[in-house]
Amino acid sequence: MNTNCLIQKIATARGILQPTILQAILNLYQRGKQQMNAKDVKEECYRLDDTKDWNGRLPAICNAMRNATECNGRIVGEDRDFLDFTIAF
């Protein structure tokens, strides 16, 4: 993963959810997780901001994960309904 690319995406992210979701992806990657699914990202989002209901934010999580693949990642699994949307770096 190009971490500088993801840091730039965090800095320019729009909305109230995107920065947190992208930060969650970066945190997971920095802890050695090179493949992550929406459940992993959702759990990290709760660690970063437990004031939001991340369970109801699956479309936003999946979209941010898709955007993060622009930083040298790829989509591995696209099952959004069961938190199995998966990306790898």
PDB file of N, CA, C and O in Angstrom, residues 7-73:
ATOM      1  N   ILE A   7      -2.960   8.622   3.357  1.00  0.00           N
ATOM      2  CA  ILE A   7      -2.910   9.799   4.235  1.00  0.00           C
ATOM      3  C   ILE A   7      -3.475  11.008   3.501  1.00  0.00           C
ATOM      4  O   ILE A   7      -4.229  11.800   4.075  1.00  0.00           O
ATOM      5  N   GLN A   8      -3.166  11.133   2.231  1.00  0.00           N
ATOM      6  CA  GLN A   8      -3.708  12.227   1.423  1.00  0.00           C
ATOM      7  C   GLN A   8      -5.218  12.098   1.279  1.00  0.00           C
ATOM      8  O   GLN A   8      -5.951  13.081   1.362  1.00  0.00           O
ATOM      9  N   LYS A   9      -5.699  10.864   1.074  1.00  0.00           N
ATOM     10  CA  LYS A   9      -7.143  10.643   0.969  1.00  0.00           C
ATOM     11  C   LYS A   9      -7.847  11.014   2.279  1.00  0.00           C
ATOM     12  O   LYS A   9      -8.934  11.571   2.261  1.00  0.00           O
ATOM     13  N   ILE A  10      -7.231  10.707   3.403  1.00  0.00           N
ATOM     14  CA  ILE A  10      -7.807  11.065   4.700  1.00  0.00           C
ATOM     15  C   ILE A  10      -7.898  12.580   4.823  1.00  0.00           C
ATOM     16  O   ILE A  10      -8.916  13.121   5.251  1.00  0.00           O
ATOM     17  N   ALA A  11      -6.829  13.266   4.420  1.00  0.00           N
ATOM     18  CA  ALA A  11      -6.783  14.724   4.542  1.00  0.00           C
ATOM     19  C   ALA A  11      -7.812  15.419   3.668  1.00  0.00           C
ATOM     20  O   ALA A  11      -8.305  16.498   4.017  1.00  0.00           O
ATOM     21  N   THR A  12      -8.160  14.821   2.536  1.00  0.00           N
ATOM     22  CA  THR A  12      -9.077  15.471   1.601  1.00  0.00           C
ATOM     23  C   THR A  12     -10.465  14.829   1.580  1.00  0.00           C
ATOM     24  O   THR A  12     -11.302  15.203   0.762  1.00  0.00           O
ATOM     25  N   ALA A  13     -10.698  13.877   2.484  1.00  0.00           N
ATOM     26  CA  ALA A  13     -11.980  13.167   2.495  1.00  0.00           C
ATOM     27  C   ALA A  13     -13.128  14.107   2.832  1.00  0.00           C
ATOM     28  O   ALA A  13     -12.993  15.010   3.659  1.00  0.00           O
ATOM     29  N   ARG A  14     -14.256  13.851   2.202  1.00  0.00           N
ATOM     30  CA  ARG A  14     -15.457  14.637   2.447  1.00  0.00           C
ATOM     31  C   ARG A  14     -16.388  13.878   3.378  1.00  0.00           C
ATOM     32  O   ARG A  14     -16.339  12.662   3.452  1.00  0.00           O
ATOM     33  N   GLY A  15     -17.268  14.622   4.009  1.00  0.00           N
ATOM     34  CA  GLY A  15     -18.269  14.002   4.860  1.00  0.00           C
ATOM     35  C   GLY A  15     -17.750  13.728   6.254  1.00  0.00           C
ATOM     36  O   GLY A  15     -16.583  13.962   6.569  1.00  0.00           O
ATOM     37  N   ILE A  16     -18.641  13.202   7.080  1.00  0.00           N
ATOM     38  CA  ILE A  16     -18.256  12.954   8.465  1.00  0.00           C
ATOM     39  C   ILE A  16     -17.778  11.526   8.706  1.00  0.00           C
ATOM     40  O   ILE A  16     -17.155  11.256   9.722  1.00  0.00           O
ATOM     41  N   LEU A  17     -18.017  10.620   7.779  1.00  0.00           N
ATOM     42  CA  LEU A  17     -17.632   9.225   7.964  1.00  0.00           C
ATOM     43  C   LEU A  17     -16.330   8.850   7.260  1.00  0.00           C
ATOM     44  O   LEU A  17     -15.532   8.088   7.788  1.00  0.00           O
ATOM     45  N   GLN A  18     -16.129   9.353   6.049  1.00  0.00           N
ATOM     46  CA  GLN A  18     -14.974   8.964   5.224  1.00  0.00           C
ATOM     47  C   GLN A  18     -13.633   9.078   5.952  1.00  0.00           C
ATOM     48  O   GLN A  18     -12.849   8.137   5.903  1.00  0.00           O
ATOM     49  N   PRO A  19     -13.327  10.210   6.613  1.00  0.00           N
ATOM     50  CA  PRO A  19     -12.009  10.296   7.268  1.00  0.00           C
ATOM     51  C   PRO A  19     -11.800   9.192   8.311  1.00  0.00           C
ATOM     52  O   PRO A  19     -10.720   8.610   8.388  1.00  0.00           O
ATOM     53  N   THR A  20     -12.820   8.900   9.089  1.00  0.00           N
ATOM     54  CA  THR A  20     -12.702   7.865  10.120  1.00  0.00           C
ATOM     55  C   THR A  20     -12.514   6.496   9.494  1.00  0.00           C
ATOM     56  O   THR A  20     -11.675   5.707   9.944  1.00  0.00           O
ATOM     57  N   ILE A  21     -13.274   6.195   8.463  1.00  0.00           N
ATOM     58  CA  ILE A  21     -13.172   4.884   7.809  1.00  0.00           C
ATOM     59  C   ILE A  21     -11.798   4.710   7.169  1.00  0.00           C
ATOM     60  O   ILE A  21     -11.158   3.662   7.325  1.00  0.00           O
ATOM     61  N   LEU A  22     -11.331   5.729   6.476  1.00  0.00           N
ATOM     62  CA  LEU A  22     -10.006   5.644   5.853  1.00  0.00           C
ATOM     63  C   LEU A  22      -8.910   5.534   6.906  1.00  0.00           C
ATOM     64  O   LEU A  22      -7.934   4.791   6.725  1.00  0.00           O
ATOM     65  N   GLN A  23      -9.059   6.231   8.030  1.00  0.00           N
ATOM     66  CA  GLN A  23      -8.087   6.122   9.123  1.00  0.00           C
ATOM     67  C   GLN A  23      -8.099   4.709   9.697  1.00  0.00           C
ATOM     68  O   GLN A  23      -7.047   4.162  10.030  1.00  0.00           O
ATOM     69  N   ALA A  24      -9.282   4.118   9.795  1.00  0.00           N
ATOM     70  CA  ALA A  24      -9.385   2.742  10.281  1.00  0.00           C
ATOM     71  C   ALA A  24      -8.621   1.786   9.359  1.00  0.00           C
ATOM     72  O   ALA A  24      -7.898   0.900   9.838  1.00  0.00           O
ATOM     73  N   ILE A  25      -8.768   1.966   8.065  1.00  0.00           N
ATOM     74  CA  ILE A  25      -8.050   1.132   7.093  1.00  0.00           C
ATOM     75  C   ILE A  25      -6.545   1.299   7.258  1.00  0.00           C
ATOM     76  O   ILE A  25      -5.794   0.325   7.291  1.00  0.00           O
ATOM     77  N   LEU A  26      -6.101   2.538   7.383  1.00  0.00           N
ATOM     78  CA  LEU A  26      -4.669   2.800   7.575  1.00  0.00           C
ATOM     79  C   LEU A  26      -4.171   2.167   8.872  1.00  0.00           C
ATOM     80  O   LEU A  26      -3.109   1.537   8.891  1.00  0.00           O
ATOM     81  N   ASN A  27      -4.921   2.303   9.952  1.00  0.00           N
ATOM     82  CA  ASN A  27      -4.520   1.714  11.233  1.00  0.00           C
ATOM     83  C   ASN A  27      -4.367   0.201  11.117  1.00  0.00           C
ATOM     84  O   ASN A  27      -3.382  -0.366  11.603  1.00  0.00           O
ATOM     85  N   LEU A  28      -5.350  -0.447  10.500  1.00  0.00           N
ATOM     86  CA  LEU A  28      -5.286  -1.893  10.335  1.00  0.00           C
ATOM     87  C   LEU A  28      -4.055  -2.289   9.521  1.00  0.00           C
ATOM     88  O   LEU A  28      -3.345  -3.229   9.876  1.00  0.00           O
ATOM     89  N   TYR A  29      -3.812  -1.570   8.448  1.00  0.00           N
ATOM     90  CA  TYR A  29      -2.655  -1.869   7.600  1.00  0.00           C
ATOM     91  C   TYR A  29      -1.355  -1.682   8.389  1.00  0.00           C
ATOM     92  O   TYR A  29      -0.450  -2.519   8.314  1.00  0.00           O
ATOM     93  N   GLN A  30      -1.265  -0.605   9.153  1.00  0.00           N
ATOM     94  CA  GLN A  30      -0.054  -0.336   9.919  1.00  0.00           C
ATOM     95  C   GLN A  30       0.181  -1.367  11.019  1.00  0.00           C
ATOM     96  O   GLN A  30       1.301  -1.540  11.471  1.00  0.00           O
ATOM     97  N   ARG A  31      -0.875  -2.058  11.423  1.00  0.00           N
ATOM     98  CA  ARG A  31      -0.732  -3.133  12.409  1.00  0.00           C
ATOM     99  C   ARG A  31      -0.466  -4.483  11.729  1.00  0.00           C
ATOM    100  O   ARG A  31      -0.493  -5.519  12.372  1.00  0.00           O
ATOM    101  N   GLY A  32      -0.236  -4.450  10.422  1.00  0.00           N
ATOM    102  CA  GLY A  32       0.177  -5.654   9.711  1.00  0.00           C
ATOM    103  C   GLY A  32      -0.918  -6.389   8.965  1.00  0.00           C
ATOM    104  O   GLY A  32      -0.671  -7.449   8.396  1.00  0.00           O
ATOM    105  N   LYS A  33      -2.119  -5.854   8.949  1.00  0.00           N
ATOM    106  CA  LYS A  33      -3.237  -6.515   8.261  1.00  0.00           C
ATOM    107  C   LYS A  33      -3.199  -6.109   6.791  1.00  0.00           C
ATOM    108  O   LYS A  33      -3.536  -4.995   6.448  1.00  0.00           O
ATOM    109  N   GLN A  34      -2.794  -7.019   5.919  1.00  0.00           N
ATOM    110  CA  GLN A  34      -2.698  -6.706   4.500  1.00  0.00           C
ATOM    111  C   GLN A  34      -3.965  -7.057   3.738  1.00  0.00           C
ATOM    112  O   GLN A  34      -4.144  -6.643   2.608  1.00  0.00           O
ATOM    113  N   GLN A  35      -4.848  -7.815   4.371  1.00  0.00           N
ATOM    114  CA  GLN A  35      -6.164  -8.099   3.807  1.00  0.00           C
ATOM    115  C   GLN A  35      -7.181  -7.833   4.904  1.00  0.00           C
ATOM    116  O   GLN A  35      -7.003  -8.261   6.042  1.00  0.00           O
ATOM    117  N   MET A  36      -8.238  -7.085   4.570  1.00  0.00           N
ATOM    118  CA  MET A  36      -9.242  -6.726   5.580  1.00  0.00           C
ATOM    119  C   MET A  36     -10.620  -6.742   4.960  1.00  0.00           C
ATOM    120  O   MET A  36     -10.782  -6.437   3.783  1.00  0.00           O
ATOM    121  N   ASN A  37     -11.602  -7.119   5.778  1.00  0.00           N
ATOM    122  CA  ASN A  37     -12.976  -7.106   5.306  1.00  0.00           C
ATOM    123  C   ASN A  37     -13.741  -5.987   6.009  1.00  0.00           C
ATOM    124  O   ASN A  37     -13.208  -5.317   6.897  1.00  0.00           O
ATOM    125  N   ALA A  38     -14.976  -5.800   5.605  1.00  0.00           N
ATOM    126  CA  ALA A  38     -15.771  -4.703   6.151  1.00  0.00           C
ATOM    127  C   ALA A  38     -15.977  -4.851   7.650  1.00  0.00           C
ATOM    128  O   ALA A  38     -16.055  -3.863   8.376  1.00  0.00           O
ATOM    129  N   LYS A  39     -16.038  -6.073   8.141  1.00  0.00           N
ATOM    130  CA  LYS A  39     -16.179  -6.292   9.593  1.00  0.00           C
ATOM    131  C   LYS A  39     -14.955  -5.775  10.336  1.00  0.00           C
ATOM    132  O   LYS A  39     -15.077  -5.119  11.370  1.00  0.00           O
ATOM    133  N   ASP A  40     -13.756  -6.059   9.820  1.00  0.00           N
ATOM    134  CA  ASP A  40     -12.526  -5.552  10.434  1.00  0.00           C
ATOM    135  C   ASP A  40     -12.544  -4.027  10.496  1.00  0.00           C
ATOM    136  O   ASP A  40     -12.208  -3.424  11.521  1.00  0.00           O
ATOM    137  N   VAL A  41     -12.904  -3.420   9.370  1.00  0.00           N
ATOM    138  CA  VAL A  41     -12.913  -1.958   9.274  1.00  0.00           C
ATOM    139  C   VAL A  41     -13.973  -1.382  10.205  1.00  0.00           C
ATOM    140  O   VAL A  41     -13.723  -0.398  10.916  1.00  0.00           O
ATOM    141  N   LYS A  42     -15.146  -2.007  10.236  1.00  0.00           N
ATOM    142  CA  LYS A  42     -16.222  -1.539  11.118  1.00  0.00           C
ATOM    143  C   LYS A  42     -15.776  -1.563  12.576  1.00  0.00           C
ATOM    144  O   LYS A  42     -15.978  -0.604  13.319  1.00  0.00           O
ATOM    145  N   GLU A  43     -15.133  -2.642  13.000  1.00  0.00           N
ATOM    146  CA  GLU A  43     -14.665  -2.753  14.384  1.00  0.00           C
ATOM    147  C   GLU A  43     -13.622  -1.689  14.708  1.00  0.00           C
ATOM    148  O   GLU A  43     -13.619  -1.117  15.797  1.00  0.00           O
ATOM    149  N   GLU A  44     -12.745  -1.409  13.757  1.00  0.00           N
ATOM    150  CA  GLU A  44     -11.739  -0.357  13.973  1.00  0.00           C
ATOM    151  C   GLU A  44     -12.406   1.013  14.019  1.00  0.00           C
ATOM    152  O   GLU A  44     -11.987   1.891  14.785  1.00  0.00           O
ATOM    153  N   CYS A  45     -13.438   1.217  13.215  1.00  0.00           N
ATOM    154  CA  CYS A  45     -14.179   2.481  13.265  1.00  0.00           C
ATOM    155  C   CYS A  45     -14.782   2.698  14.649  1.00  0.00           C
ATOM    156  O   CYS A  45     -14.759   3.814  15.176  1.00  0.00           O
ATOM    157  N   TYR A  46     -15.309   1.641  15.246  1.00  0.00           N
ATOM    158  CA  TYR A  46     -15.848   1.738  16.606  1.00  0.00           C
ATOM    159  C   TYR A  46     -14.763   2.126  17.597  1.00  0.00           C
ATOM    160  O   TYR A  46     -15.002   2.887  18.527  1.00  0.00           O
ATOM    161  N   ARG A  47     -13.546   1.602  17.405  1.00  0.00           N
ATOM    162  CA  ARG A  47     -12.433   1.976  18.289  1.00  0.00           C
ATOM    163  C   ARG A  47     -12.101   3.461  18.153  1.00  0.00           C
ATOM    164  O   ARG A  47     -11.770   4.120  19.131  1.00  0.00           O
ATOM    165  N   LEU A  48     -12.179   3.954  16.926  1.00  0.00           N
ATOM    166  CA  LEU A  48     -11.840   5.357  16.678  1.00  0.00           C
ATOM    167  C   LEU A  48     -12.945   6.318  17.105  1.00  0.00           C
ATOM    168  O   LEU A  48     -12.676   7.422  17.562  1.00  0.00           O
ATOM    169  N   ASP A  49     -14.199   5.907  16.913  1.00  0.00           N
ATOM    170  CA  ASP A  49     -15.342   6.780  17.214  1.00  0.00           C
ATOM    171  C   ASP A  49     -16.546   5.921  17.574  1.00  0.00           C
ATOM    172  O   ASP A  49     -17.262   5.455  16.701  1.00  0.00           O
ATOM    173  N   ASP A  50     -16.749   5.748  18.869  1.00  0.00           N
ATOM    174  CA  ASP A  50     -17.857   4.900  19.304  1.00  0.00           C
ATOM    175  C   ASP A  50     -19.170   5.673  19.474  1.00  0.00           C
ATOM    176  O   ASP A  50     -20.129   5.141  20.012  1.00  0.00           O
ATOM    177  N   THR A  51     -19.204   6.904  18.988  1.00  0.00           N
ATOM    178  CA  THR A  51     -20.440   7.691  19.081  1.00  0.00           C
ATOM    179  C   THR A  51     -21.354   7.467  17.879  1.00  0.00           C
ATOM    180  O   THR A  51     -22.492   7.907  17.894  1.00  0.00           O
ATOM    181  N   LYS A  52     -20.851   6.793  16.862  1.00  0.00           N
ATOM    182  CA  LYS A  52     -21.652   6.541  15.660  1.00  0.00           C
ATOM    183  C   LYS A  52     -22.072   5.083  15.605  1.00  0.00           C
ATOM    184  O   LYS A  52     -21.375   4.209  16.103  1.00  0.00           O
ATOM    185  N   ASP A  53     -23.202   4.817  14.985  1.00  0.00           N
ATOM    186  CA  ASP A  53     -23.674   3.459  14.778  1.00  0.00           C
ATOM    187  C   ASP A  53     -23.061   2.918  13.484  1.00  0.00           C
ATOM    188  O   ASP A  53     -23.624   3.068  12.401  1.00  0.00           O
ATOM    189  N   TRP A  54     -21.916   2.314  13.600  1.00  0.00           N
ATOM    190  CA  TRP A  54     -21.208   1.822  12.423  1.00  0.00           C
ATOM    191  C   TRP A  54     -21.899   0.616  11.806  1.00  0.00           C
ATOM    192  O   TRP A  54     -21.683   0.301  10.642  1.00  0.00           O
ATOM    193  N   ASN A  55     -22.744  -0.080  12.563  1.00  0.00           N
ATOM    194  CA  ASN A  55     -23.487  -1.211  11.993  1.00  0.00           C
ATOM    195  C   ASN A  55     -24.368  -0.761  10.841  1.00  0.00           C
ATOM    196  O   ASN A  55     -24.561  -1.492   9.880  1.00  0.00           O
ATOM    197  N   GLY A  56     -24.919   0.432  10.919  1.00  0.00           N
ATOM    198  CA  GLY A  56     -25.784   0.942   9.872  1.00  0.00           C
ATOM    199  C   GLY A  56     -25.050   1.661   8.757  1.00  0.00           C
ATOM    200  O   GLY A  56     -25.669   2.287   7.896  1.00  0.00           O
ATOM    201  N   ARG A  57     -23.757   1.596   8.760  1.00  0.00           N
ATOM    202  CA  ARG A  57     -22.931   2.343   7.789  1.00  0.00           C
ATOM    203  C   ARG A  57     -22.177   1.461   6.816  1.00  0.00           C
ATOM    204  O   ARG A  57     -21.159   1.857   6.264  1.00  0.00           O
ATOM    205  N   LEU A  58     -22.676   0.261   6.573  1.00  0.00           N
ATOM    206  CA  LEU A  58     -21.965  -0.649   5.658  1.00  0.00           C
ATOM    207  C   LEU A  58     -21.736  -0.084   4.269  1.00  0.00           C
ATOM    208  O   LEU A  58     -20.634  -0.228   3.731  1.00  0.00           O
ATOM    209  N   PRO A  59     -22.726   0.582   3.637  1.00  0.00           N
ATOM    210  CA  PRO A  59     -22.434   1.149   2.312  1.00  0.00           C
ATOM    211  C   PRO A  59     -21.292   2.165   2.347  1.00  0.00           C
ATOM    212  O   PRO A  59     -20.429   2.154   1.470  1.00  0.00           O
ATOM    213  N   ALA A  60     -21.247   3.003   3.369  1.00  0.00           N
ATOM    214  CA  ALA A  60     -20.165   3.993   3.474  1.00  0.00           C
ATOM    215  C   ALA A  60     -18.827   3.303   3.707  1.00  0.00           C
ATOM    216  O   ALA A  60     -17.801   3.700   3.133  1.00  0.00           O
ATOM    217  N   ILE A  61     -18.816   2.264   4.523  1.00  0.00           N
ATOM    218  CA  ILE A  61     -17.579   1.525   4.786  1.00  0.00           C
ATOM    219  C   ILE A  61     -17.082   0.870   3.505  1.00  0.00           C
ATOM    220  O   ILE A  61     -15.897   0.982   3.152  1.00  0.00           O
ATOM    221  N   CYS A  62     -17.967   0.214   2.777  1.00  0.00           N
ATOM    222  CA  CYS A  62     -17.569  -0.455   1.524  1.00  0.00           C
ATOM    223  C   CYS A  62     -17.088   0.557   0.485  1.00  0.00           C
ATOM    224  O   CYS A  62     -16.108   0.301  -0.227  1.00  0.00           O
ATOM    225  N   ASN A  63     -17.749   1.696   0.382  1.00  0.00           N
ATOM    226  CA  ASN A  63     -17.311   2.717  -0.578  1.00  0.00           C
ATOM    227  C   ASN A  63     -15.941   3.258  -0.217  1.00  0.00           C
ATOM    228  O   ASN A  63     -15.089   3.456  -1.095  1.00  0.00           O
ATOM    229  N   ALA A  64     -15.694   3.513   1.060  1.00  0.00           N
ATOM    230  CA  ALA A  64     -14.372   4.003   1.473  1.00  0.00           C
ATOM    231  C   ALA A  64     -13.303   2.944   1.225  1.00  0.00           C
ATOM    232  O   ALA A  64     -12.187   3.268   0.805  1.00  0.00           O
ATOM    233  N   MET A  65     -13.642   1.688   1.465  1.00  0.00           N
ATOM    234  CA  MET A  65     -12.690   0.607   1.193  1.00  0.00           C
ATOM    235  C   MET A  65     -12.372   0.552  -0.294  1.00  0.00           C
ATOM    236  O   MET A  65     -11.218   0.385  -0.685  1.00  0.00           O
ATOM    237  N   ARG A  66     -13.399   0.706  -1.121  1.00  0.00           N
ATOM    238  CA  ARG A  66     -13.189   0.723  -2.580  1.00  0.00           C
ATOM    239  C   ARG A  66     -12.272   1.889  -2.961  1.00  0.00           C
ATOM    240  O   ARG A  66     -11.351   1.731  -3.768  1.00  0.00           O
ATOM    241  N   ASN A  67     -12.490   3.048  -2.368  1.00  0.00           N
ATOM    242  CA  ASN A  67     -11.638   4.216  -2.640  1.00  0.00           C
ATOM    243  C   ASN A  67     -10.208   3.968  -2.185  1.00  0.00           C
ATOM    244  O   ASN A  67      -9.258   4.419  -2.830  1.00  0.00           O
ATOM    245  N   ALA A  68     -10.037   3.262  -1.081  1.00  0.00           N
ATOM    246  CA  ALA A  68      -8.693   2.994  -0.566  1.00  0.00           C
ATOM    247  C   ALA A  68      -7.888   2.100  -1.504  1.00  0.00           C
ATOM    248  O   ALA A  68      -6.655   2.166  -1.517  1.00  0.00           O
ATOM    249  N   THR A  69      -8.556   1.291  -2.317  1.00  0.00           N
ATOM    250  CA  THR A  69      -7.818   0.422  -3.241  1.00  0.00           C
ATOM    251  C   THR A  69      -7.069   1.225  -4.297  1.00  0.00           C
ATOM    252  O   THR A  69      -6.180   0.687  -4.944  1.00  0.00           O
ATOM    253  N   GLU A  70      -7.410   2.497  -4.455  1.00  0.00           N
ATOM    254  CA  GLU A  70      -6.667   3.348  -5.387  1.00  0.00           C
ATOM    255  C   GLU A  70      -5.232   3.567  -4.914  1.00  0.00           C
ATOM    256  O   GLU A  70      -4.405   4.081  -5.664  1.00  0.00           O
ATOM    257  N   CYS A  71      -4.933   3.188  -3.695  1.00  0.00           N
ATOM    258  CA  CYS A  71      -3.583   3.324  -3.127  1.00  0.00           C
ATOM    259  C   CYS A  71      -2.865   1.972  -3.172  1.00  0.00           C
ATOM    260  O   CYS A  71      -2.357   1.459  -2.170  1.00  0.00           O
ATOM    261  N   ASN A  72      -2.843   1.374  -4.341  1.00  0.00           N
ATOM    262  CA  ASN A  72      -2.165   0.097  -4.605  1.00  0.00           C
ATOM    263  C   ASN A  72      -2.810  -1.086  -3.916  1.00  0.00           C
ATOM    264  O   ASN A  72      -2.130  -1.963  -3.416  1.00  0.00           O
ATOM    265  N   GLY A  73      -4.122  -1.107  -3.904  1.00  0.00           N
ATOM    266  CA  GLY A  73      -4.858  -2.239  -3.339  1.00  0.00           C
ATOM    267  C   GLY A  73      -5.725  -2.886  -4.389  1.00  0.00           C
ATOM    268  O   GLY A  73      -5.756  -2.461  -5.546  1.00  0.00           O
TER     269      GLY A  73
END
